PDB file of C-alpha atoms in Angstrom:
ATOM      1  CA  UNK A  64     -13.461 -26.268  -5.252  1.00  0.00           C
ATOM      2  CA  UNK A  65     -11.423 -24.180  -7.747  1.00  0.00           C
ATOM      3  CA  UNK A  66     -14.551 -22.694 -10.135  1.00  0.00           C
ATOM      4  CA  UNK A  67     -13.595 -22.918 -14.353  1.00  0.00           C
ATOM      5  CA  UNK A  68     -12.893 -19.696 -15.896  1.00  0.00           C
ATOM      6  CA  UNK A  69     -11.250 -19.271 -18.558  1.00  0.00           C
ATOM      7  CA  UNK A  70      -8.765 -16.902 -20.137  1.00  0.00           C
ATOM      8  CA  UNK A  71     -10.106 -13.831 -22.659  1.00  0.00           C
ATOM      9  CA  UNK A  72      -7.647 -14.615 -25.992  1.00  0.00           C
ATOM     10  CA  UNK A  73      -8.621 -11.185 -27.605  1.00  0.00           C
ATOM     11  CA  UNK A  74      -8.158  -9.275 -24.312  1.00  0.00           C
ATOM     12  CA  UNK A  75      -5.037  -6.683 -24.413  1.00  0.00           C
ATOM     13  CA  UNK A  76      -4.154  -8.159 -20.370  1.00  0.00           C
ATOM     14  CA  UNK A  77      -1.522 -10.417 -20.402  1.00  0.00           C
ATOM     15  CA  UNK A  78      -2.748 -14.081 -19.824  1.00  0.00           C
ATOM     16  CA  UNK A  79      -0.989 -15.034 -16.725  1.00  0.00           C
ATOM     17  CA  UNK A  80      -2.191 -11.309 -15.533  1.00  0.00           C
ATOM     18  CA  UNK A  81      -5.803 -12.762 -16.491  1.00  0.00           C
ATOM     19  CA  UNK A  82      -5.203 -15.911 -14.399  1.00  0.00           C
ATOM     20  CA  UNK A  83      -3.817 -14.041 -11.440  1.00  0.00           C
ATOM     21  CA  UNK A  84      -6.751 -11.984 -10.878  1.00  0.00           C
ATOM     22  CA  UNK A  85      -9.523 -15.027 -11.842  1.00  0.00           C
ATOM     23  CA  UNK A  86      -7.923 -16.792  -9.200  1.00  0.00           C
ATOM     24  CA  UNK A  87      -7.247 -13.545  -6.590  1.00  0.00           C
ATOM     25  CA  UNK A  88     -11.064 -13.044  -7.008  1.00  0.00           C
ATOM     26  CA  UNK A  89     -11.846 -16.513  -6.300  1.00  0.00           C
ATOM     27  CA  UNK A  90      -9.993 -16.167  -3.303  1.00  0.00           C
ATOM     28  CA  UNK A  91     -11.724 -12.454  -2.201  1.00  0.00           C
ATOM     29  CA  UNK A  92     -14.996 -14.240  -2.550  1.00  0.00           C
ATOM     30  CA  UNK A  93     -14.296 -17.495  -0.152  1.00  0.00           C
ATOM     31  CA  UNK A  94     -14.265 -19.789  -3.810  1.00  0.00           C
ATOM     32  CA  UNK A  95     -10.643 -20.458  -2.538  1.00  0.00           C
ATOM     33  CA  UNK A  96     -11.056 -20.684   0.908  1.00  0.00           C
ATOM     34  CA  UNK A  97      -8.541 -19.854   3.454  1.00  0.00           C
ATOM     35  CA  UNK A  98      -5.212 -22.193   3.694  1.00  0.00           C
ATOM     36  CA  UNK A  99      -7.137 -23.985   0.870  1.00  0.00           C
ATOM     37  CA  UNK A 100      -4.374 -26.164  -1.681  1.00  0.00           C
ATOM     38  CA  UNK A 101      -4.489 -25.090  -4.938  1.00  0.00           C
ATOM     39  CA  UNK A 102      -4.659 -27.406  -7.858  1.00  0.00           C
ATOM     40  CA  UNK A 103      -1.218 -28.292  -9.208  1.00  0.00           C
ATOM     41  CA  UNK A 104       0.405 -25.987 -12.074  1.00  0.00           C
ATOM     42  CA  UNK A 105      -0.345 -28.867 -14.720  1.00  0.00           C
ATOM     43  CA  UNK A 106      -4.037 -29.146 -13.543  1.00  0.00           C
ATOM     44  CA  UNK A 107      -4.546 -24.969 -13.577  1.00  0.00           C
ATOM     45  CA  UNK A 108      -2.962 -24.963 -17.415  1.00  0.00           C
ATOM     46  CA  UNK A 109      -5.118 -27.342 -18.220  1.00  0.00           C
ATOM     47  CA  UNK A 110      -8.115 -25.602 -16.781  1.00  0.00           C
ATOM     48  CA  UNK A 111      -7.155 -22.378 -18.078  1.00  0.00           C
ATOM     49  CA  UNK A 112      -6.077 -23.873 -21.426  1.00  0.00           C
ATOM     50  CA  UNK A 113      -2.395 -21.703 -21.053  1.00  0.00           C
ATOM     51  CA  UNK A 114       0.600 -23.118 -20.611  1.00  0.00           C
ATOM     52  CA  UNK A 115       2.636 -24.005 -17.230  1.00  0.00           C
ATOM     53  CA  UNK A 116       4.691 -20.986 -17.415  1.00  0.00           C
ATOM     54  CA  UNK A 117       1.906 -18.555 -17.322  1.00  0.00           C
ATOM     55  CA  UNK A 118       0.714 -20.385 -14.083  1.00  0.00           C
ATOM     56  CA  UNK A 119       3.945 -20.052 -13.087  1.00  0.00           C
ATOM     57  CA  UNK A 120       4.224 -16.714 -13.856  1.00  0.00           C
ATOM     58  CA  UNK A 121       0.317 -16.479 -12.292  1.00  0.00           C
ATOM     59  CA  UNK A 122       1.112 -17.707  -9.243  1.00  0.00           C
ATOM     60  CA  UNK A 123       4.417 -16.079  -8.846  1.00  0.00           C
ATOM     61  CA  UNK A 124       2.705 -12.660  -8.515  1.00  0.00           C
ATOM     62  CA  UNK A 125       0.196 -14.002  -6.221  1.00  0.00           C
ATOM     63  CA  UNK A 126       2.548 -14.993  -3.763  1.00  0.00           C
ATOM     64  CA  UNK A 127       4.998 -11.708  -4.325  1.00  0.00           C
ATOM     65  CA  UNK A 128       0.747 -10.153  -3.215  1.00  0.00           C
ATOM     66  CA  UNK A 129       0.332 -12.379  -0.200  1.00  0.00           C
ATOM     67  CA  UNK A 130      -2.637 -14.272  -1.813  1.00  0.00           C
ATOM     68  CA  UNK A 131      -1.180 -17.277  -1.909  1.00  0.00           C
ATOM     69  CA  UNK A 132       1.975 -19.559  -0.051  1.00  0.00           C
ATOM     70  CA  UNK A 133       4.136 -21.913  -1.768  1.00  0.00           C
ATOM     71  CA  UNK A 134       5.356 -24.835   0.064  1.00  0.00           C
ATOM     72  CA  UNK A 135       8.000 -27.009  -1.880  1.00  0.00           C
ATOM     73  CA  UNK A 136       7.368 -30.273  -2.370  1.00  0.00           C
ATOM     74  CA  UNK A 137       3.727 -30.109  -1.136  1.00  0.00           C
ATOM     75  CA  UNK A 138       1.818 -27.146  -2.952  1.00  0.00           C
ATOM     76  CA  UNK A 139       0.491 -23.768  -3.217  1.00  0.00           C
ATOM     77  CA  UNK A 140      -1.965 -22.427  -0.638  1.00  0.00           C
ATOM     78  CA  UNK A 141      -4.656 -19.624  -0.155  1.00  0.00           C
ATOM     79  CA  UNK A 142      -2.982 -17.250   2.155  1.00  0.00           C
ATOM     80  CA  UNK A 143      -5.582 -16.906   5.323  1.00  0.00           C
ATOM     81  CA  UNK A 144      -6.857 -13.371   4.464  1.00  0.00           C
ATOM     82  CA  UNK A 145      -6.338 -12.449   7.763  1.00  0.00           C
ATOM     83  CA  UNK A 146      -2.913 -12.420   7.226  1.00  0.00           C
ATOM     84  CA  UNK A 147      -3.759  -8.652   5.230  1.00  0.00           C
ATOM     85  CA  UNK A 148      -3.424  -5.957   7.660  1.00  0.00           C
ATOM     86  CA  UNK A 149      -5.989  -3.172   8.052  1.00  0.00           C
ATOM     87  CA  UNK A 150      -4.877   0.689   7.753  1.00  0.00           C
ATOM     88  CA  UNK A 151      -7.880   2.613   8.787  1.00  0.00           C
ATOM     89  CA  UNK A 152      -7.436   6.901   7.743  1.00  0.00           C
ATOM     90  CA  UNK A 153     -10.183   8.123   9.347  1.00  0.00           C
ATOM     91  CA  UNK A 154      -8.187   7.531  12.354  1.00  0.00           C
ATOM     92  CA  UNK A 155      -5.229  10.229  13.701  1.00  0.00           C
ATOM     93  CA  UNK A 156      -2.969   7.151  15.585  1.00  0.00           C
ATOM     94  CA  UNK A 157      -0.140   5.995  13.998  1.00  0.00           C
ATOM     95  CA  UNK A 158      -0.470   2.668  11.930  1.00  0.00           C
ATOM     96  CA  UNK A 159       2.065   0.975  13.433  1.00  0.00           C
ATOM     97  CA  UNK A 160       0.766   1.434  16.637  1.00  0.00           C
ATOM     98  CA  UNK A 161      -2.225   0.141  15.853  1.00  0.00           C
ATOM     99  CA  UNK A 162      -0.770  -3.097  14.424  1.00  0.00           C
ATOM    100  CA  UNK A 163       1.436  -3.812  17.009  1.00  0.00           C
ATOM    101  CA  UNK A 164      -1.617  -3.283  19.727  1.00  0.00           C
ATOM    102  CA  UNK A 165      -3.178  -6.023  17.641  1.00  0.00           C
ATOM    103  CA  UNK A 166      -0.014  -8.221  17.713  1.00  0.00           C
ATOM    104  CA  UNK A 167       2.059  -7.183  14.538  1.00  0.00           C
ATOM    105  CA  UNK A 168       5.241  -6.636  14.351  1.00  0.00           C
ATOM    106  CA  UNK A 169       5.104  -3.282  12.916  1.00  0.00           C
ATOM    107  CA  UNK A 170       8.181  -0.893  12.102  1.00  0.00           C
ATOM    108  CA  UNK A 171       8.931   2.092   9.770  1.00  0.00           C
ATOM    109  CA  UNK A 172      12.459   1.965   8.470  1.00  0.00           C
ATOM    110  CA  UNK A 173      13.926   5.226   6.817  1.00  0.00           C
ATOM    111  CA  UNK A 174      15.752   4.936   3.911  1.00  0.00           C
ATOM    112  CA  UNK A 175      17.363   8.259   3.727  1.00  0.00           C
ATOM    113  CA  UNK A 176      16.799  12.312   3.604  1.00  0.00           C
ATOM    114  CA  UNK A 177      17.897  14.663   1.951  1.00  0.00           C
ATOM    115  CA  UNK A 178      17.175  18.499   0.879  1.00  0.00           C
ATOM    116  CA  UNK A 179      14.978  19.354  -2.235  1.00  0.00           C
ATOM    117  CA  UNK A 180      14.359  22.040  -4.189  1.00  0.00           C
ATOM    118  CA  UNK A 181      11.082  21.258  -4.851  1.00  0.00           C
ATOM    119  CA  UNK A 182       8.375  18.650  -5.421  1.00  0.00           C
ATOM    120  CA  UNK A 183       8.059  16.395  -7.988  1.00  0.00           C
ATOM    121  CA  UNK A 184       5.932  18.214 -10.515  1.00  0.00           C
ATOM    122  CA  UNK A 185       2.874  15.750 -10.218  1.00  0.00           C
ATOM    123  CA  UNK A 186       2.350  16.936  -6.231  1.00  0.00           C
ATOM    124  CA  UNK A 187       3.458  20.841  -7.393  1.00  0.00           C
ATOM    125  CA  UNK A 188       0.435  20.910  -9.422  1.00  0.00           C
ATOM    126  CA  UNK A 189      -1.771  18.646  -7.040  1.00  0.00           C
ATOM    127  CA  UNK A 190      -0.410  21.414  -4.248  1.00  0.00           C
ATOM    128  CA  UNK A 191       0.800  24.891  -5.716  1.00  0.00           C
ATOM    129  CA  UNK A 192       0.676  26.236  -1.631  1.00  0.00           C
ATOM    130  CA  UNK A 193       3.198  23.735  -0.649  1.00  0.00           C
ATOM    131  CA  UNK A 194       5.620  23.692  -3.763  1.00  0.00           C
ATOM    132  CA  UNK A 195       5.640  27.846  -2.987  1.00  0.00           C
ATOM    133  CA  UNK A 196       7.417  26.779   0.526  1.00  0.00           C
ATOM    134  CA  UNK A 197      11.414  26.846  -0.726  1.00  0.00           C
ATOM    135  CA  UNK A 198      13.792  23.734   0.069  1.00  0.00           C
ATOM    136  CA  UNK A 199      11.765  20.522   1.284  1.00  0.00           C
ATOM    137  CA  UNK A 200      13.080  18.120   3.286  1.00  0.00           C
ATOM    138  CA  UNK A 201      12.659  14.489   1.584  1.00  0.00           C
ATOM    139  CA  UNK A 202      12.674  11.065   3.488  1.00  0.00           C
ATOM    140  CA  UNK A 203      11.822   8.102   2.484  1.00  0.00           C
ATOM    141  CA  UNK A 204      10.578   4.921   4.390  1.00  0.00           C
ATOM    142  CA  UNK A 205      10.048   1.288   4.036  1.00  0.00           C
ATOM    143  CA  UNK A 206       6.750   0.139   6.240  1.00  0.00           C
ATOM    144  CA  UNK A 207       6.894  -3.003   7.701  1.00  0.00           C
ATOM    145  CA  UNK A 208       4.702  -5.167   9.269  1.00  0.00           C
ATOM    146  CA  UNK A 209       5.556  -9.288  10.498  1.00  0.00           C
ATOM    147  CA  UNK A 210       9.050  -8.973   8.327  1.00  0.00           C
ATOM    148  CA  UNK A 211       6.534  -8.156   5.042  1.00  0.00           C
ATOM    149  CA  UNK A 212       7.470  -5.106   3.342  1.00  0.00           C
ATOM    150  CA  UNK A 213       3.393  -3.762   2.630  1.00  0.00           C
ATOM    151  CA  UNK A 214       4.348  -0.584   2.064  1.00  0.00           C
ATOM    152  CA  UNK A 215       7.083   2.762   0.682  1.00  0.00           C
ATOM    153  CA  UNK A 216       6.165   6.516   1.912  1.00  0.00           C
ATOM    154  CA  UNK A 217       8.147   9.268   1.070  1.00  0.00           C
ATOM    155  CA  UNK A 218       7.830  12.910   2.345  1.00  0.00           C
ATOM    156  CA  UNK A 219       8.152  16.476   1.623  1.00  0.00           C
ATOM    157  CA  UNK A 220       8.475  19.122   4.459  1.00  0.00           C
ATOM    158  CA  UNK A 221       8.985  22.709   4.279  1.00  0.00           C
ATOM    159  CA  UNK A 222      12.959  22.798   5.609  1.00  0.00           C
ATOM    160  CA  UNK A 223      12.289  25.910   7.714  1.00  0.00           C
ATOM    161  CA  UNK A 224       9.828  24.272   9.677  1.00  0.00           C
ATOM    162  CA  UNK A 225      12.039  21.699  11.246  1.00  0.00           C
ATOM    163  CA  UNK A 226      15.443  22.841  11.418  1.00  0.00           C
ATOM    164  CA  UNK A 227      17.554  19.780  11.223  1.00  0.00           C
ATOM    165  CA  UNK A 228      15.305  17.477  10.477  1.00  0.00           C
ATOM    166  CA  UNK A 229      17.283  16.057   7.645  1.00  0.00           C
ATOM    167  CA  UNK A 230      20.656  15.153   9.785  1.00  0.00           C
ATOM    168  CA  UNK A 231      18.977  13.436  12.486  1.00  0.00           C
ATOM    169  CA  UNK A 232      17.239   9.701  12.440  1.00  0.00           C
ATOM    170  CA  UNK A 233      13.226   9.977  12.331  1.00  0.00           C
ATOM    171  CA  UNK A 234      11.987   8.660  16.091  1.00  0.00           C
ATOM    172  CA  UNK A 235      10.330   4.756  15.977  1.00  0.00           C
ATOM    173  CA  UNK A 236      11.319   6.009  12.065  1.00  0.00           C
ATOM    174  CA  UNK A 237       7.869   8.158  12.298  1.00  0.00           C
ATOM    175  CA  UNK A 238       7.890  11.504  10.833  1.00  0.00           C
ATOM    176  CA  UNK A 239       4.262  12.609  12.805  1.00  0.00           C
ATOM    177  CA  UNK A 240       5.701  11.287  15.953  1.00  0.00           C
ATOM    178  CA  UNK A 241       9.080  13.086  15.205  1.00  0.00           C
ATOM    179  CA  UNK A 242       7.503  16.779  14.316  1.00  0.00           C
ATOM    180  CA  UNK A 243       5.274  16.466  17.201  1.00  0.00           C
ATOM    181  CA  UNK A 244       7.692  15.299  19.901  1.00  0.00           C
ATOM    182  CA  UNK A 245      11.082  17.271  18.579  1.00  0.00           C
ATOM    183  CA  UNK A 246       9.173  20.280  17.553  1.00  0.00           C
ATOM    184  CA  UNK A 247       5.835  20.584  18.923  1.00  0.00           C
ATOM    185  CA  UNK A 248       3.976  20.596  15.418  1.00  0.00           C
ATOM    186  CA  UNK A 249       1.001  18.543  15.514  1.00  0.00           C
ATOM    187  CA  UNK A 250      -1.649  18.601  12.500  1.00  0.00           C
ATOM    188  CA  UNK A 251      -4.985  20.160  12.357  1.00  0.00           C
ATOM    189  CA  UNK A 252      -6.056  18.997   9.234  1.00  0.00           C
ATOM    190  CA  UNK A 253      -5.098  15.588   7.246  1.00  0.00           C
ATOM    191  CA  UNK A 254      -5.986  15.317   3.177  1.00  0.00           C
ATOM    192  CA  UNK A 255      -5.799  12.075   2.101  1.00  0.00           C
ATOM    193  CA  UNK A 256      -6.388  11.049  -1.353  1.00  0.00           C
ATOM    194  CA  UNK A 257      -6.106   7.254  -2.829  1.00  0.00           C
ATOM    195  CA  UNK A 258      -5.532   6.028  -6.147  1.00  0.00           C
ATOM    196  CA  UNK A 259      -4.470   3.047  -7.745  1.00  0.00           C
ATOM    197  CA  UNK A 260      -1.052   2.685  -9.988  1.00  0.00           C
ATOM    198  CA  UNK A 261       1.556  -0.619 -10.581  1.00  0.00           C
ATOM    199  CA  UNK A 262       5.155  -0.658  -8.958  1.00  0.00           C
ATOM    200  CA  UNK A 263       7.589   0.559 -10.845  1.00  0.00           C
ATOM    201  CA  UNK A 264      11.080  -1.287 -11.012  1.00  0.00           C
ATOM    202  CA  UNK A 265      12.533   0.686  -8.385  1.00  0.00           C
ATOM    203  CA  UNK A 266       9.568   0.697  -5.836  1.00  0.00           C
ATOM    204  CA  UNK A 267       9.414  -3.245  -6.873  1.00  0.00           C
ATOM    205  CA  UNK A 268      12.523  -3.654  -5.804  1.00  0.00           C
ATOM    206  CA  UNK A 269      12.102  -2.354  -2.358  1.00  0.00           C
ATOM    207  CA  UNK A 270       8.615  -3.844  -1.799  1.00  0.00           C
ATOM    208  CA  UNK A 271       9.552  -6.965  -2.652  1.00  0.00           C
ATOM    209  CA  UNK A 272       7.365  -7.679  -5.482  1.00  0.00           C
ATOM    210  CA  UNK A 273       7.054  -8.162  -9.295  1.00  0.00           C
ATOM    211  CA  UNK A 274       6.778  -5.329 -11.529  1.00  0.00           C
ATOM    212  CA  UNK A 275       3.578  -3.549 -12.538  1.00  0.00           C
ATOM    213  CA  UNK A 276       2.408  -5.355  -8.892  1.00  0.00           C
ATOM    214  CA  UNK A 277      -0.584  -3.398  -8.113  1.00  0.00           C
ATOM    215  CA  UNK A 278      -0.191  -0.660  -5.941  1.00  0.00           C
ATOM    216  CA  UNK A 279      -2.881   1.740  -3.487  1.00  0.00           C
ATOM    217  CA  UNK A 280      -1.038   5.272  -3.606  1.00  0.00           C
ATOM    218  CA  UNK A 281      -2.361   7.790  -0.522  1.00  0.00           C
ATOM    219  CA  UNK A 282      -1.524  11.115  -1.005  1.00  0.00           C
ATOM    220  CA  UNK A 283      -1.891  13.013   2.219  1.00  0.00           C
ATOM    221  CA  UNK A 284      -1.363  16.885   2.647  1.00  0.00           C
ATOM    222  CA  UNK A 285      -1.246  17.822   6.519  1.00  0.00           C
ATOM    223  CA  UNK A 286      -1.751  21.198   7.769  1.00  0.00           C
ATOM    224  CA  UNK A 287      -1.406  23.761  10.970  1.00  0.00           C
ATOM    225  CA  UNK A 288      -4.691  25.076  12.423  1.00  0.00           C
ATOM    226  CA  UNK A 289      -3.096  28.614  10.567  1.00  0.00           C
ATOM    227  CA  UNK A 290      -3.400  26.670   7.128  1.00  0.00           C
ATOM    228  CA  UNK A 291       0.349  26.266   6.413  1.00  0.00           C
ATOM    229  CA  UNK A 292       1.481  23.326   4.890  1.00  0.00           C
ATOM    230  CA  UNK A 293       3.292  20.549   7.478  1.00  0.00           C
ATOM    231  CA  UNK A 294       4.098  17.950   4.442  1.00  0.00           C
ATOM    232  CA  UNK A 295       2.766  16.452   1.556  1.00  0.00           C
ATOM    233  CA  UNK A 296       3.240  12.513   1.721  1.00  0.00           C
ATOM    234  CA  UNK A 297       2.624   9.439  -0.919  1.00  0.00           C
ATOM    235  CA  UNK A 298       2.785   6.224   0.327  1.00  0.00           C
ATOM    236  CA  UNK A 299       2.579   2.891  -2.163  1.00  0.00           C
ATOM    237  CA  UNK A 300       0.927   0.505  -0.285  1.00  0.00           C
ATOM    238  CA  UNK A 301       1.136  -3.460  -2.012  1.00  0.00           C
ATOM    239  CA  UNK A 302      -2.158  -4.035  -3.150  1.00  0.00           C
ATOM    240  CA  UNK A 303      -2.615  -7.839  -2.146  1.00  0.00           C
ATOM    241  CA  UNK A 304      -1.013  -6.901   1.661  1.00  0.00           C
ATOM    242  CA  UNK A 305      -3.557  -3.819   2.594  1.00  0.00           C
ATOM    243  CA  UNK A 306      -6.735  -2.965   3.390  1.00  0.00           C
ATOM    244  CA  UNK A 307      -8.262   0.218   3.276  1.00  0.00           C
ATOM    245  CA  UNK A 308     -11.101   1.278   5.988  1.00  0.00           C
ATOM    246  CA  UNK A 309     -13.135   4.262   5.864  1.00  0.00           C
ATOM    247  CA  UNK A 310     -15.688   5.431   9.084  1.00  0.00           C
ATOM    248  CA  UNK A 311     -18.554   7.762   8.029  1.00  0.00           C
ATOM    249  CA  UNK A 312     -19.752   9.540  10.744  1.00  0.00           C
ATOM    250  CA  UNK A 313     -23.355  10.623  10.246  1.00  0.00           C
ATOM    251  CA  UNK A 314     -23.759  14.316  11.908  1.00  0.00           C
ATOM    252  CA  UNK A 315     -26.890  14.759  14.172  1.00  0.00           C
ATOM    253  CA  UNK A 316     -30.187  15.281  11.859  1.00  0.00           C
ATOM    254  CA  UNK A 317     -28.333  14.477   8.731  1.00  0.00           C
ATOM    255  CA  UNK A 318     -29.085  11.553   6.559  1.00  0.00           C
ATOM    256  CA  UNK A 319     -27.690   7.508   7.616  1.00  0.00           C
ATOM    257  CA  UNK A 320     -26.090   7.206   4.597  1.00  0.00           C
ATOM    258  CA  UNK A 321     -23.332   9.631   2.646  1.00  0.00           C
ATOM    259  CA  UNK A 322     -24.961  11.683   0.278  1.00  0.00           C
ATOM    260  CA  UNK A 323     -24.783  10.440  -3.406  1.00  0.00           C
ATOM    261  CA  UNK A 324     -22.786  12.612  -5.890  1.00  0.00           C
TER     262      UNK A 324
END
């Protein structure tokens, strides 16, 4: 049963922006329960008090998120929430090999490389070690997983560290599994950092989503055991098509739980 919120007038958030994430939390909290049939457009404007073409528009960005299916003729659905995958980074195997041991259809396809100058000045700040490194190879890849685009990584590796690596095709379209298997360089150290932004045309585009579609950004820095830089990566994951696990590992005598800041 579809609970009655309604939409905040005085609120900056665009209205249908407003409905999308009443009903996307409805959904995360089992009010909307899995392959559950929506009310019809008429009956959520009414409910809302908005008009149809903000549930259109609504709904629209829903299903460009995976929350919800639209069947023509018969409805709109609650996606089953299984349906989101599961990346996991406290774990060193690759994702896709994870997903396809569970039964995805997972793939990496690279979109190009070429040789940089430098990094973008947003990860030359973040990382003044690895923007000291000269010309960095840049690729950038498309992550796939059951035909769904969930995801858009691009890279930045130190050109002297893997000659060629720019005229030949990534392996599987993995850059880890190509350093490691063309030449030898394995990581000793992965930083990963996650933050939150909204697609921007281009990465919209790709993804297969609206604009301003929320987004989970993981910045990773990898290194050698010697401390030099392997790559600095940023993958855009689609918000409503990944989930995020973390593993705390408690070391022996120390407390159960993290440590509060």
């Amino acid at each position: 049963m579809l609970a009655s919120e309604r939409v905040d007038r005085s609120s900056p958030v665009p209205a249908w922006a407003q409905v999308a994430q009443i009903l996307r939390r409805q959904m995360d909290t089992g009010v909307l329960g899995d392959g559950e049939r929506l009310p019809s457009e008429q009956e959520l404007a009414t409910g809302f008090d908005v008009s149809r073409i903000t549930i259109r528009q609504a709904l629209s960005n829903l299903a460009a998120e995976g929350y919800v299916e639209r069947r023509q003729g018969v409805g709109t659905f609650a996606s089953p929430r299984s349906s989101v995958v599961q990346h996991d980074l406290t774990l060193s195997a690759r994702w896709s090999d994870r997903l396809r041991a569970e039964g995805h259809d997972a793939l990496s396809r690279q979109l190009g490389a070429a040789v940089h100058e430098s990094l973008p000045a947003d990860l030359a700040r973040r990382f003044p070690d690895a923007a000291g490194t000269g010309e960095l190879v840049y690729l950038r890849r498309l992550q796939i997983v059951d035909a769904v685009p969930i995801g858009l990584t691009e890279s930045w590796v130190p050109a002297g560290l893997a000659p060629g690596l720019s005229k030949e095709p990534l392996m599987d379209g993995s850059l880890s599994l190509t350093l490691g298997e063309r030449y030898g360089i394995h990581p000793a150290q992965v930083d990963n950092s996650v933050e939150s932004t909204h697609a921007a045309p281009a990465e919209a585009q790709l993804l297969g989503v609206p604009a301003d579609t929320p987004l989970f950004v993981v910045v990773a820095l990898s290194r050698r055991e010697n401390g030099d830089v392997i790559d600095v990566s940023r993958t855009s994951w689609v918000g409503g098509r990944v989930r995020f696990r973390f593993i705390y590992h408690a070391e022996q005598g120390a407390p159960a739980e993290p440590a509060q800041p």
